[in-house]
Tab-separated table of C-alpha atoms in Angstrom:
chain	number	residue	atom	x	y	z
I	1	MET	CA	46.487	13.078	-1.840
I	2	SER	CA	45.138	12.127	-4.840
I	3	SER	CA	42.007	11.240	-5.843
I	4	GLY	CA	43.290	7.555	-6.000
I	5	ALA	CA	44.500	7.242	-2.461
I	6	THR	CA	41.269	8.603	-1.369
I	7	ALA	CA	39.801	6.140	-2.724
I	8	GLN	CA	42.015	3.606	-0.972
I	9	ASP	CA	41.742	5.689	2.718
I	10	ASP	CA	38.958	3.777	4.813
I	11	THR	CA	37.506	6.117	6.606
I	12	TRP	CA	36.563	8.192	3.732
I	13	LYS	CA	35.240	4.386	2.346
I	14	ALA	CA	33.633	3.769	5.557
I	15	LYS	CA	32.380	7.195	5.546
I	16	GLU	CA	30.859	7.309	1.330
I	17	GLN	CA	29.293	3.416	2.333
I	18	GLY	CA	27.213	4.773	5.383
I	19	ASP	CA	26.234	7.677	3.653
I	20	GLU	CA	24.913	5.432	0.513
I	21	ALA	CA	22.965	3.265	3.131
I	22	ARG	CA	21.209	5.862	5.433
I	23	TYR	CA	20.358	7.071	1.250
I	24	ILE	CA	19.067	3.540	0.405
I	25	ARG	CA	16.988	3.309	4.522
I	26	GLU	CA	15.346	6.788	3.551
I	27	LYS	CA	13.948	5.127	-0.484
I	28	GLU	CA	12.717	2.487	1.240
I	29	GLN	CA	11.209	3.791	3.544
I	30	ALA	CA	9.460	6.344	1.577
I	31	GLN	CA	8.031	3.911	-0.116
I	32	LEU	CA	6.821	1.656	2.545
I	33	ALA	CA	4.755	4.392	3.883
I	34	GLU	CA	3.716	5.409	0.149
I	35	ILE	CA	2.368	1.428	0.188
I	36	ARG	CA	1.049	1.466	3.726
I	37	ASN	CA	-0.836	4.803	2.594
I	38	LYS	CA	-1.999	3.675	-1.006
I	39	SER	CA	-3.454	0.256	1.383
I	40	SER	CA	-5.134	2.332	3.568
I	41	THR	CA	-6.833	4.231	0.728
I	42	ASP	CA	-7.683	0.716	-1.418
I	43	GLN	CA	-8.680	-0.249	1.616
I	44	LYS	CA	-11.389	1.993	2.191
I	45	THR	CA	-12.769	2.344	-1.444
I	46	ALA	CA	-12.355	-0.971	-0.735
I	47	ASN	CA	-14.780	-0.815	2.223
I	48	SER	CA	-17.339	1.503	0.772
I	49	ARG	CA	-17.731	-0.054	-2.408
I	50	ASP	CA	-19.059	-3.406	-0.042
I	51	ASP	CA	-21.221	-1.179	1.687
I	52	ILE	CA	-22.556	0.228	-1.962
I	53	GLU	CA	-22.719	-3.123	-3.342
I	54	GLY	CA	-23.316	-5.152	0.131
I	55	GLY	CA	-27.761	-5.137	-0.667
I	56	TYR	CA	-29.868	-4.588	2.359
I	57	GLY	CA	-27.625	-4.624	5.392
I	58	GLY	CA	-27.081	-8.563	4.504
I	59	GLN	CA	-30.390	-9.707	3.550
I	60	GLU	CA	-30.109	-10.355	-0.026
I	61	ASP	CA	-29.831	-13.791	-0.192
I	62	LEU	CA	-32.939	-14.080	1.573
I	63	GLU	CA	-35.804	-16.024	-0.890
I	64	ASP	CA	-38.184	-13.074	-2.014
I	65	ARG	CA	-41.559	-15.357	-0.542
I	66	TYR	CA	-44.354	-13.021	-2.316
I	67	ALA	CA	-42.916	-12.646	-5.973
I	68	THR	CA	-45.573	-12.136	-8.434
I	69	THR	CA	-46.503	-15.540	-10.123
I	70	SER	CA	-46.779	-13.706	-13.920
I	71	GLY	CA	-42.730	-13.085	-13.810
I	72	GLU	CA	-43.440	-9.545	-12.550
I	73	HIS	CA	-40.652	-8.654	-9.857
């Protein structure tokens, strides 16, 4: 069989297409796993930042009724 005939062989073509499809699927799964890991890491980081920036137990919006009248606060 010459190299031109191999390209015309349907069995060989189907095998090659199957291999390519499997490779693409594996790459996509790896990329998706990477995105999920990054997303969960970003979410954990965001949650920890919220804890720091969130004030004192959600009381940061309360009015300070005991503020001094001289502007010292």
